XYZ file of C-alpha atoms in Angstrom:
698
model
C 10.664 -13.334 -6.711
C 14.324 -12.635 -7.372
C 14.831 -15.377 -9.964
C 13.024 -18.179 -11.775
C 11.506 -20.896 -9.607
C 13.704 -24.021 -9.860
C 12.369 -27.515 -10.476
C 10.655 -29.003 -7.414
C 8.975 -32.240 -6.464
C 6.403 -32.986 -3.751
C 6.709 -36.780 -4.014
C 7.454 -37.101 -0.297
C 4.699 -34.722 0.790
C 6.898 -31.643 1.052
C 8.758 -29.481 -1.417
C 12.227 -30.654 -2.469
C 14.470 -29.785 -5.378
C 13.637 -31.999 -8.335
C 15.141 -33.024 -11.662
C 12.390 -31.752 -13.957
C 9.469 -29.334 -14.118
C 6.170 -31.242 -13.694
C 4.228 -28.412 -15.354
C 6.076 -28.996 -18.616
C 4.589 -32.409 -19.385
C 1.101 -32.168 -17.802
C 1.429 -35.940 -17.185
C 0.706 -36.549 -20.902
C 0.579 -40.243 -21.718
C 1.063 -41.429 -18.148
C -2.381 -42.997 -17.984
C -3.326 -43.304 -21.651
C -0.954 -42.442 -24.502
C -3.875 -42.115 -26.930
C -5.529 -39.218 -25.116
C -4.337 -35.625 -25.284
C -5.473 -33.241 -22.527
C -7.569 -30.240 -23.466
C -5.423 -27.951 -21.309
C -1.923 -27.332 -22.625
C 0.518 -25.303 -20.563
C 1.175 -21.998 -22.346
C 4.766 -21.199 -23.333
C 6.897 -19.481 -20.714
C 9.550 -16.821 -21.245
C 12.827 -16.473 -19.360
C 13.494 -12.725 -19.128
C 16.677 -11.032 -17.939
C 15.912 -9.198 -14.709
C 18.806 -6.734 -14.841
C 20.407 -4.654 -17.578
C 23.701 -4.748 -15.674
C 25.437 -7.975 -14.653
C 28.430 -9.205 -12.677
C 31.030 -11.860 -13.384
C 28.830 -14.622 -11.944
C 26.466 -14.685 -14.909
C 22.940 -13.669 -15.850
C 19.751 -13.783 -13.787
C 16.388 -14.600 -15.361
C 12.797 -14.688 -14.214
C 10.238 -17.028 -15.743
C 6.994 -15.350 -16.776
C 3.917 -16.292 -18.742
C 2.949 -13.702 -21.387
C -0.465 -15.287 -21.982
C -1.446 -14.630 -18.379
C 0.133 -11.322 -17.474
C 0.615 -9.208 -20.593
C -2.981 -8.099 -21.099
C -3.691 -6.741 -24.568
C -0.018 -7.196 -25.525
C -0.194 -10.973 -25.137
C 1.471 -12.626 -28.160
C -1.554 -14.918 -28.320
C -4.023 -12.066 -28.782
C -6.912 -10.974 -26.584
C -9.713 -13.297 -25.455
C -13.148 -13.169 -27.065
C -14.789 -12.009 -23.845
C -12.806 -8.778 -23.668
C -14.933 -5.987 -25.072
C -13.768 -2.528 -23.883
C -16.451 0.110 -23.474
C -16.315 3.610 -24.950
C -18.035 5.037 -21.848
C -16.848 4.105 -18.370
C -17.121 5.452 -14.866
C -13.326 5.649 -14.433
C -10.286 5.598 -16.743
C -7.105 4.631 -14.872
C -3.814 5.698 -16.464
C -0.967 3.614 -15.086
C -0.957 -0.070 -14.095
C 1.643 0.019 -11.359
C 0.547 -0.772 -7.790
C -1.494 2.439 -7.336
C -3.491 2.013 -10.533
C -4.021 -1.722 -10.062
C -5.149 -1.194 -6.456
C -7.762 1.317 -7.573
C -8.829 -1.155 -10.259
C -9.355 -4.069 -7.877
C -11.360 -1.831 -5.540
C -13.581 -0.515 -8.344
C -14.096 -4.042 -9.660
C -15.405 -5.109 -6.260
C -17.809 -2.160 -6.260
C -19.246 -2.950 -9.685
C -17.913 0.357 -11.041
C -17.020 0.281 -14.750
C -13.460 1.222 -15.691
C -10.595 0.716 -18.093
C -6.944 0.609 -17.079
C -4.081 1.442 -19.433
C -0.297 1.350 -19.165
C 2.547 2.325 -21.478
C 4.643 -0.756 -20.596
C 4.187 -4.027 -22.530
C 4.189 -6.177 -19.359
C 4.239 -5.996 -15.562
C 7.438 -5.022 -13.793
C 10.062 -7.747 -14.059
C 12.321 -6.824 -11.145
C 13.266 -4.057 -8.753
C 11.547 -1.007 -7.312
C 9.404 -1.407 -4.174
C 9.904 -4.426 -1.941
C 8.166 -4.065 1.428
C 4.606 -3.651 2.681
C 3.570 -2.233 6.042
C 0.853 -3.696 8.300
C -1.640 -1.030 7.177
C -1.085 -2.081 3.562
C -2.023 -5.655 4.463
C -5.020 -4.574 6.558
C -6.368 -2.839 3.456
C -5.708 -5.861 1.247
C -7.440 -8.040 3.836
C -10.642 -6.049 3.341
C -10.350 -6.869 -0.389
C -9.554 -10.553 0.195
C -5.909 -10.507 -0.964
C -3.802 -10.200 2.196
C -2.916 -13.874 2.597
C -1.310 -14.195 -0.810
C 0.821 -11.109 -0.151
C 1.968 -11.529 3.445
C 2.996 -15.158 2.967
C 5.287 -14.336 0.038
C 8.573 -13.215 1.604
C 10.377 -12.614 4.908
C 8.846 -10.765 7.849
C 11.098 -8.032 9.246
C 11.245 -8.316 13.037
C 14.763 -7.118 13.873
C 16.811 -4.027 13.045
C 20.599 -3.732 13.210
C 22.457 -0.439 12.832
C 26.253 -0.237 12.708
C 28.341 2.924 12.466
C 32.051 3.072 11.688
C 32.395 -0.680 12.178
C 30.724 -0.771 15.611
C 27.271 -1.908 16.628
C 25.036 1.037 17.407
C 21.746 -0.821 17.811
C 20.391 -4.357 17.428
C 16.885 -5.069 18.711
C 13.346 -6.140 17.951
C 11.526 -3.740 15.663
C 8.433 -3.230 13.509
C 6.138 -4.390 16.323
C 2.516 -3.247 16.395
C -0.992 -4.210 17.461
C -1.819 -5.162 13.873
C -2.354 -8.833 13.149
C 0.434 -8.397 10.545
C 2.888 -6.996 13.118
C 5.744 -5.735 10.951
C 7.178 -5.102 7.493
C 6.576 -7.924 4.995
C 8.855 -8.332 2.002
C 7.403 -8.844 -1.469
C 8.705 -7.571 -4.782
C 6.650 -5.016 -6.677
C 6.531 -7.230 -9.777
C 5.120 -10.136 -7.775
C 2.529 -7.830 -6.228
C 1.487 -6.556 -9.665
C 1.008 -10.162 -10.840
C -1.231 -10.917 -7.836
C -3.373 -7.912 -8.776
C -3.468 -8.849 -12.475
C -4.620 -12.385 -11.668
C -7.360 -10.867 -9.513
C -8.548 -8.666 -12.391
C -8.464 -11.579 -14.831
C -10.832 -13.483 -12.569
C -13.228 -10.587 -13.123
C -12.705 -10.421 -16.917
C -10.556 -7.302 -16.864
C -7.377 -6.794 -18.900
C -4.699 -4.139 -18.637
C -4.522 -2.299 -21.959
C -0.794 -2.430 -22.593
C 1.444 -0.108 -24.628
C -1.339 2.468 -24.451
C -1.010 6.116 -23.474
C -3.257 9.156 -23.185
C -2.648 11.399 -26.182
C -4.915 14.119 -24.764
C -7.939 14.684 -22.564
C -10.459 17.463 -22.114
C -13.208 18.049 -19.589
C -16.559 19.626 -20.375
C -19.085 21.062 -17.930
C -20.263 18.084 -15.922
C -23.889 19.199 -15.888
C -23.988 18.909 -19.679
C -23.164 15.189 -19.790
C -22.931 12.116 -17.595
C -19.391 11.469 -18.873
C -17.639 14.861 -18.819
C -14.070 13.704 -19.615
C -13.116 13.000 -23.230
C -9.903 10.967 -23.443
C -7.921 10.121 -26.557
C -5.923 6.910 -26.257
C -3.113 5.735 -28.520
C -1.469 2.331 -28.745
C 2.245 2.970 -29.203
C 2.846 -0.453 -30.783
C 0.039 -0.540 -33.342
C -0.599 3.178 -33.736
C -4.343 2.651 -33.304
C -6.361 5.342 -31.539
C -9.447 5.178 -29.372
C -11.719 7.679 -27.632
C -13.122 7.058 -24.177
C -15.603 9.121 -22.205
C -15.427 8.869 -18.426
C -16.810 10.335 -15.226
C -13.369 10.276 -13.568
C -9.756 10.057 -14.695
C -7.068 8.744 -12.340
C -3.427 9.612 -12.991
C -1.343 6.838 -11.481
C 1.308 7.293 -14.160
C 4.423 7.780 -12.059
C 6.700 10.597 -10.988
C 6.835 12.089 -14.496
C 3.025 12.033 -14.695
C 1.726 13.441 -17.976
C -1.676 13.945 -16.353
C -0.226 16.093 -13.574
C 1.613 18.149 -16.191
C -1.522 18.499 -18.325
C -3.349 19.861 -15.262
C -0.414 22.236 -14.670
C -0.162 21.200 -11.032
C 3.262 22.168 -9.593
C 5.393 19.354 -8.162
C 6.795 21.174 -5.137
C 9.962 20.064 -3.372
C 13.614 19.379 -4.052
C 15.973 17.045 -5.873
C 18.690 16.095 -3.399
C 22.379 15.484 -4.073
C 22.022 11.916 -2.719
C 22.402 8.941 -5.071
C 21.724 5.293 -4.266
C 23.358 2.394 -6.065
C 20.916 -0.503 -5.638
C 21.953 -4.159 -5.862
C 19.649 -7.187 -5.571
C 21.931 -10.167 -5.071
C 23.139 -12.932 -2.778
C 26.223 -11.729 -0.914
C 28.997 -13.482 0.941
C 29.932 -11.406 3.984
C 31.481 -11.516 7.433
C 29.188 -8.704 8.614
C 27.385 -10.330 11.586
C 23.887 -9.137 10.619
C 24.051 -9.459 6.833
C 20.554 -10.980 6.667
C 18.945 -8.570 9.135
C 17.113 -5.407 8.139
C 19.092 -2.302 8.983
C 21.768 0.226 8.113
C 25.546 0.380 8.020
C 26.910 3.920 8.278
C 30.350 5.360 7.714
C 31.137 8.873 8.927
C 33.456 9.287 5.941
C 31.754 7.401 3.092
C 28.009 7.518 3.765
C 25.473 4.780 4.394
C 24.053 1.482 3.213
C 20.608 0.022 3.852
C 20.080 -3.759 3.996
C 16.733 -5.357 3.156
C 16.577 -9.181 3.409
C 14.743 -10.719 0.480
C 13.470 -14.182 -0.380
C 15.777 -17.193 -0.949
C 18.805 -15.584 0.686
C 18.847 -12.528 -1.566
C 19.527 -9.063 -0.174
C 18.640 -5.651 -1.511
C 21.542 -3.356 -0.735
C 21.145 0.406 -1.057
C 24.560 2.092 -1.194
C 25.143 5.828 -1.015
C 27.341 6.992 -3.908
C 29.662 9.950 -4.208
C 29.653 10.831 -7.920
C 31.649 14.043 -7.526
C 34.993 14.564 -9.261
C 36.766 14.045 -5.907
C 34.837 10.983 -4.771
C 36.186 7.416 -4.594
C 34.511 6.360 -7.851
C 36.216 9.208 -9.684
C 39.549 8.411 -8.015
C 39.394 4.764 -9.046
C 38.625 5.760 -12.622
C 41.512 8.213 -12.682
C 43.831 5.424 -11.580
C 42.690 3.269 -14.507
C 42.266 5.922 -17.210
C 44.704 8.799 -17.620
C 42.269 10.653 -19.861
C 39.436 10.626 -17.297
C 40.781 13.681 -15.437
C 41.366 15.521 -18.704
C 37.733 15.032 -19.667
C 36.595 16.771 -16.479
C 36.661 13.932 -13.960
C 32.870 13.910 -13.725
C 31.202 10.538 -13.158
C 28.138 10.067 -15.340
C 25.567 8.239 -13.229
C 24.523 6.053 -16.158
C 28.078 4.667 -16.371
C 28.361 3.511 -12.740
C 28.966 -0.243 -12.627
C 27.859 -2.889 -10.152
C 31.493 -3.483 -9.192
C 31.921 0.210 -8.348
C 28.827 0.112 -6.132
C 30.152 -3.021 -4.405
C 33.505 -1.318 -3.848
C 31.736 1.678 -2.278
C 29.669 -0.667 -0.080
C 32.902 -2.247 1.163
C 34.244 1.185 2.128
C 31.094 1.781 4.172
C 31.051 -1.721 5.711
C 34.750 -1.680 6.716
C 36.177 -3.544 8.529
C 33.600 -6.045 7.261
C 33.584 -7.156 3.633
C 31.053 -8.071 0.965
C 31.348 -9.936 -2.302
C 28.897 -11.177 -4.902
C 27.685 -14.761 -4.426
C 25.141 -14.861 -7.273
C 24.270 -13.071 -10.509
C 22.552 -9.723 -10.046
C 18.793 -9.883 -9.850
C 18.512 -6.103 -10.290
C 20.733 -3.051 -10.485
C 20.062 0.658 -10.769
C 21.379 4.042 -9.681
C 18.715 6.355 -8.319
C 18.816 10.040 -7.382
C 16.512 10.916 -4.506
C 13.905 13.616 -4.958
C 11.349 14.760 -2.392
C 8.269 16.247 -4.012
C 4.527 16.564 -3.416
C 1.959 17.745 -5.961
C 0.385 21.029 -4.901
C -3.026 19.425 -5.388
C -4.031 15.784 -5.793
C -7.265 16.727 -7.611
C -8.325 18.952 -10.485
C -10.443 21.996 -9.666
C -13.579 20.285 -11.005
C -12.808 17.169 -8.880
C -12.952 14.904 -11.932
C -9.231 14.118 -12.305
C -7.157 12.767 -9.414
C -3.502 11.832 -8.900
C -2.329 8.787 -6.944
C 0.964 7.131 -6.020
C 4.199 8.535 -7.458
C 2.235 10.919 -9.678
C 1.272 12.729 -6.465
C 4.395 12.307 -4.288
C 7.949 10.955 -4.483
C 10.423 10.572 -1.638
C 13.271 8.590 -0.143
C 13.097 4.805 0.155
C 13.454 5.144 3.922
C 10.323 3.663 5.491
C 9.138 1.908 2.310
C 6.653 4.720 1.854
C 6.354 4.699 -1.943
C 4.411 1.468 -2.285
C 2.694 1.829 1.075
C 1.490 5.371 0.510
C 0.056 4.186 -2.796
C -2.302 1.727 -1.059
C -3.551 4.516 1.209
C -4.058 6.784 -1.804
C -5.838 4.012 -3.681
C -8.074 2.853 -0.834
C -8.956 6.453 0.048
C -9.784 7.517 -3.506
C -11.456 4.389 -4.848
C -14.367 4.145 -2.389
C -15.100 7.833 -2.768
C -15.197 8.008 -6.573
C -16.915 4.618 -6.604
C -19.828 5.901 -4.528
C -19.977 9.179 -6.477
C -19.901 7.431 -9.856
C -22.881 5.315 -8.793
C -24.729 8.424 -7.530
C -24.558 7.220 -3.949
C -22.512 10.164 -2.630
C -22.186 13.868 -3.383
C -19.249 14.918 -5.552
C -18.889 18.398 -4.056
C -18.910 17.041 -0.475
C -16.936 13.795 -0.609
C -14.398 14.250 -3.431
C -12.457 17.191 -1.868
C -11.551 15.050 1.144
C -9.183 12.948 -0.989
C -6.769 15.834 -1.547
C -6.959 17.172 2.010
C -6.375 13.762 3.607
C -3.755 12.269 1.337
C -1.700 15.405 0.686
C -1.188 15.951 4.420
C 0.031 12.369 4.738
C 2.457 12.853 1.822
C 3.889 15.978 3.452
C 4.463 14.041 6.654
C 6.235 11.271 4.715
C 8.709 13.814 3.353
C 9.528 14.966 6.896
C 9.878 11.473 8.380
C 11.611 9.714 5.512
C 13.844 12.706 4.829
C 14.986 12.990 8.453
C 16.092 9.364 8.603
C 17.678 9.550 5.155
C 19.923 12.405 6.283
C 20.942 10.457 9.408
C 21.948 7.370 7.421
C 23.680 9.433 4.707
C 25.349 11.854 7.128
C 23.888 14.629 4.982
C 23.298 18.311 5.653
C 21.031 18.719 2.626
C 18.006 20.749 3.830
C 14.645 19.031 4.179
C 11.982 19.902 1.634
C 9.364 22.294 3.004
C 5.913 23.045 1.645
C 4.073 26.327 2.070
C 0.799 25.199 0.484
C -1.021 23.790 3.503
C -4.677 23.641 4.448
C -5.937 25.358 7.575
C -7.608 22.206 8.849
C -4.356 20.234 8.806
C -2.793 19.488 12.181
C 0.801 20.721 12.509
C 3.401 18.349 11.091
C 5.609 16.788 13.786
C 8.941 18.557 14.044
C 11.717 16.658 12.205
C 14.227 15.046 14.557
C 17.373 17.166 14.788
C 20.699 15.546 13.962
C 24.094 17.116 13.371
C 26.116 15.078 10.847
C 29.705 14.203 11.557
C 31.570 11.486 13.351
C 29.422 12.068 16.430
C 29.349 10.107 19.630
C 27.393 6.833 19.907
C 25.208 8.310 22.643
C 24.245 11.194 20.322
C 23.335 8.771 17.551
C 21.318 6.656 19.952
C 19.528 9.726 21.231
C 18.516 10.589 17.682
C 17.274 7.039 17.026
C 15.351 6.947 20.300
C 13.645 10.233 19.465
C 13.020 9.323 15.830
C 11.443 5.917 16.438
C 9.645 7.120 19.544
C 7.801 9.754 17.520
C 7.511 7.943 14.197
C 7.466 4.215 14.977
C 3.781 3.645 14.240
C 3.840 6.044 11.305
C 6.537 3.829 9.769
C 4.077 0.921 10.009
C 1.227 2.869 8.404
C -0.876 2.775 11.575
C -0.375 6.346 12.777
C -1.945 8.241 9.870
C -4.632 10.523 11.246
C -6.755 12.610 8.896
C -7.779 16.208 9.600
C -11.344 17.195 10.424
C -13.681 17.297 7.449
C -17.231 16.513 6.466
C -16.485 12.806 6.909
C -14.254 13.255 9.992
C -16.130 15.940 11.950
C -15.101 17.304 15.311
C -17.643 15.779 17.698
C -18.890 17.815 20.625
C -19.594 14.609 22.512
C -17.022 11.841 22.089
C -18.587 8.414 22.522
C -15.328 6.466 22.334
C -11.646 6.999 23.088
C -10.214 6.865 19.525
C -10.652 10.151 17.658
C -12.472 10.659 14.392
C -10.066 10.401 11.478
C -7.719 7.780 12.968
C -7.258 4.107 12.117
C -10.074 1.999 13.541
C -8.521 -0.306 16.174
C -8.674 -4.005 15.308
C -9.086 -6.044 18.503
C -9.539 -9.793 18.656
C -13.178 -10.881 18.839
C -15.375 -13.994 18.936
C -17.561 -14.783 15.891
C -19.338 -17.930 17.062
C -19.039 -20.877 19.402
C -16.332 -22.347 17.139
C -14.583 -19.355 15.578
C -12.567 -16.352 16.727
C -10.776 -13.674 14.748
C -10.305 -9.933 14.487
C -12.855 -7.144 14.170
C -11.586 -6.408 10.646
C -12.718 -9.893 9.603
C -16.251 -8.477 9.848
C -15.358 -5.161 8.162
C -14.675 -6.182 4.559
C -15.718 -4.717 1.229
C -14.295 -2.048 -1.045
C -17.040 0.536 -0.491
C -19.074 -0.897 2.381
C -20.072 1.598 5.076
C -19.494 -0.151 8.390
C -21.715 0.617 11.399
C -20.129 -0.814 14.546
C -22.459 -0.970 17.564
C -21.012 -1.556 21.025
C -23.889 -2.999 23.050
C -22.268 -4.015 26.357
C -24.342 -6.865 27.845
C -27.636 -5.665 26.234
C -29.036 -5.034 29.708
C -29.384 -2.121 32.106
C -29.381 1.497 30.809
C -28.114 0.570 27.354
C -31.078 -1.690 26.593
C -33.435 1.255 26.061
C -30.918 2.922 23.716
C -30.571 -0.271 21.705
C -34.348 -0.444 21.290
C -34.345 3.091 19.877
C -31.574 2.194 17.427
C -33.333 -1.008 16.416
C -36.569 0.870 15.688
C -34.638 3.405 13.587
C -33.125 0.575 11.568
C -36.577 -0.748 10.677
C -38.016 2.661 9.796
C -37.992 3.566 6.056
C -37.123 7.157 7.030
C -34.247 6.225 9.350
C -30.672 6.646 8.130
C -30.200 2.907 7.598
C -32.918 2.383 4.990
C -32.836 5.962 3.710
C -29.270 5.527 2.465
C -29.405 2.003 1.134
C -29.899 -0.496 3.954
C -28.017 -3.777 3.719
C -26.875 -2.987 0.173
C -24.773 -0.085 1.442
C -24.265 -0.601 5.175
C -22.620 -3.359 7.178
C -24.034 -3.234 10.742
C -21.949 -5.144 13.294
C -23.176 -5.505 16.876
C -20.597 -6.316 19.563
C -21.901 -7.603 22.874
C -20.290 -8.720 26.102
C -22.678 -11.684 26.113
C -21.814 -15.168 24.906
C -23.628 -16.566 21.841
C -26.089 -18.643 23.862
C -26.879 -15.641 26.095
C -27.431 -13.197 23.210
C -30.254 -14.983 21.405
C -32.887 -14.630 24.175
C -31.815 -11.047 24.931
C -32.585 -9.998 21.352
C -35.706 -12.156 20.937
C -38.270 -9.360 21.580
C -39.942 -7.600 18.649
C -38.321 -4.289 19.588
C -34.975 -5.732 18.544
C -36.055 -6.939 15.105
C -34.024 -4.214 13.369
C -30.801 -5.253 15.081
C -31.483 -8.975 14.971
C -32.283 -9.040 11.246
C -29.612 -6.589 10.064
C -26.530 -7.036 12.216
C -23.630 -9.433 12.261
C -23.331 -10.466 15.906
C -19.892 -10.551 17.530
C -19.072 -11.594 21.078
C -16.557 -9.674 23.183
C -15.561 -12.493 25.532
C -11.921 -11.666 26.233
C -10.681 -10.404 29.603
C -11.717 -6.830 30.476
C -8.191 -5.464 30.077
C -7.953 -6.610 26.447
C -11.511 -6.783 25.115
C -12.954 -4.666 22.290
C -15.057 -2.461 24.578
C -11.909 -1.475 26.468
C -9.937 -1.026 23.247
C -12.523 1.518 22.045
C -13.033 2.927 25.590
C -16.787 2.419 25.469
C -19.121 3.571 28.259
C -21.054 0.409 29.186
C -24.102 2.455 30.218
C -24.369 4.340 26.899
C -22.645 2.086 24.370
C -21.352 3.471 21.096
C -22.458 3.764 17.473
C -19.423 4.118 15.197
C -19.105 4.684 11.466
C -15.984 2.977 10.125
C -15.110 4.046 6.597
C -14.424 1.479 3.851
C -10.700 2.288 4.120
C -10.897 1.416 7.849
C -10.587 4.874 9.376
C -13.090 6.090 11.985
C -15.487 8.592 10.424
C -17.571 9.497 13.441
C -18.965 8.082 16.670
C -22.023 8.817 18.811
C -23.755 7.175 21.729
C -26.187 4.411 20.779
C -29.307 6.520 21.362
C -28.004 9.435 19.211
C -29.490 8.052 16.015
C -30.505 11.506 14.808
C -26.872 12.636 14.979
C -25.859 9.781 12.682
C -28.674 10.730 10.285
C -27.401 14.326 10.116
C -23.856 13.089 9.525
C -24.725 10.935 6.516
C -27.059 13.590 5.067
C -24.007 15.840 4.556
C -22.372 13.612 1.927
C -24.533 10.602 1.018
C -27.303 10.568 -1.591
C -30.582 8.917 -0.443
C -31.275 5.633 -2.217
C -34.040 5.601 -4.800
């Protein structure tokens, strides 16, 4: 949200502006003046959302300290909150990355504590858009609806250069059910996560930092990490022992520094002035996502927000010869004498607006509301040289592991991929369900490659919008199993011709379109993404599992992902064609293996660990008799049955390119990437695969 919710009424069955806030009176005395309700609405606080303002006044956001402020609540902590001195995981940092790991661990039954140095969730600013892949992950945790219904959906992009339209078209289209970029503020997202944790009796320990941590030999203790915590408000100290420590503590991560992991990359000479506000403008696409570029003055990026607000990123020239310096010299004769250097911390909202007008010319902008948020931000492009400690007990996530340009909304969206990737792995290891030495190293190899690619993609587009020649960050510390990074799109800054700019955009979005939506994020070969000698399906190991539409019953349809939920569930997807002909014998073999105590299914946990899903070309009434024989007991009793009844050119079997004579047996990871695939009768191959990194159940 950009501002406090105004008073509304639903008296006519739909929301309209009202004269008073119904939540303030709780209908006290309406029915019986002698009776007081047990529930009393807690006191709210109106907090300024920006430290910098404009002439139109102040902007506030209503919040509820009792609900969101964790251990810093002015009303104290609840009786049920009893933090443990020994936990599976200690999470340092309660921004999106840390909270996402927390909600995943909570769903796995893994014990943890989560701390943060701030006294409350983020009020305003920072990240503001989530990609389809972000929402697909939240869907598996049960939170997607609350997020994707919050703000606008980006479906169009407009790009103007030097006052002329360069491009205006549909954009952000994909095969995901969530299609494009959804707008939601980071603070609102954090509050959704905090409410989720409260439902599970978990509080964020506020105003708390790690004073120090040490790791002992893991074989000597079940909890090898000793962590000293300190509350900066009360001065109290606490010691926690943990199996894992997660550093989700931002770009200046103290945990990364303690591990002495280099933060490779560059700090650019590009500054953004960022304004969240309602604007009055004659620019024809003021409420459309896109960019406005000036060959002389730089670029602006427009992100439509809720309730008519816009986030405007404006490139600033803070040099002694730039327009900000010139305007100050005109007002202050002593400015030049003092060196003529513009201190970034002194840049005002009016100066950013003036720069935006230079870039937008001949179109104009002016403030039409108080500022919801304002900041000046210097862009850095950096990736930690390792995302994990050498002993695999401490891991970095989110900005602690990588920072980059805002282009592509990668900060928040990369954090969900970090979190989803790391959480299921350390969750299984902490519960002794997977092998530390086999599974844990894949976090660094998978996520660090993705972060390197973000730097290339985001950095290339940044330099186009900003007309910059600043060299792209390069990283020499690569792993041999990584595929080559795509070559950055070449662009020569300058006034340029429209056809040259369009050629760059065509090349850039042609190569990176699905990467910008989070869908094109393949992982290199590893123990959990092996190179198969025999490929049973079209999609490769290590890519996003496709999510076709499917039938669940006579009265319900949906998507395949609706059957693939759970924070650490190991999904076994079985493509069974019509359960007749050559595939029937293979299905019998698989069914027998799923009833055997020595088969992979029961050996590694059965229904408690696996989620078998059988997809057939039969209709529901046809399937029951085809699976009625005793040989199919294993499939019938264990599997969720789905029915692939769409036309052959759009059904799930075609989407996965399944051979109808052999079928397919696919392992889909909890984070919804394909781990491996074999033909249905290759049960022994699946057994060998899981034996590499899973621990047999007791």
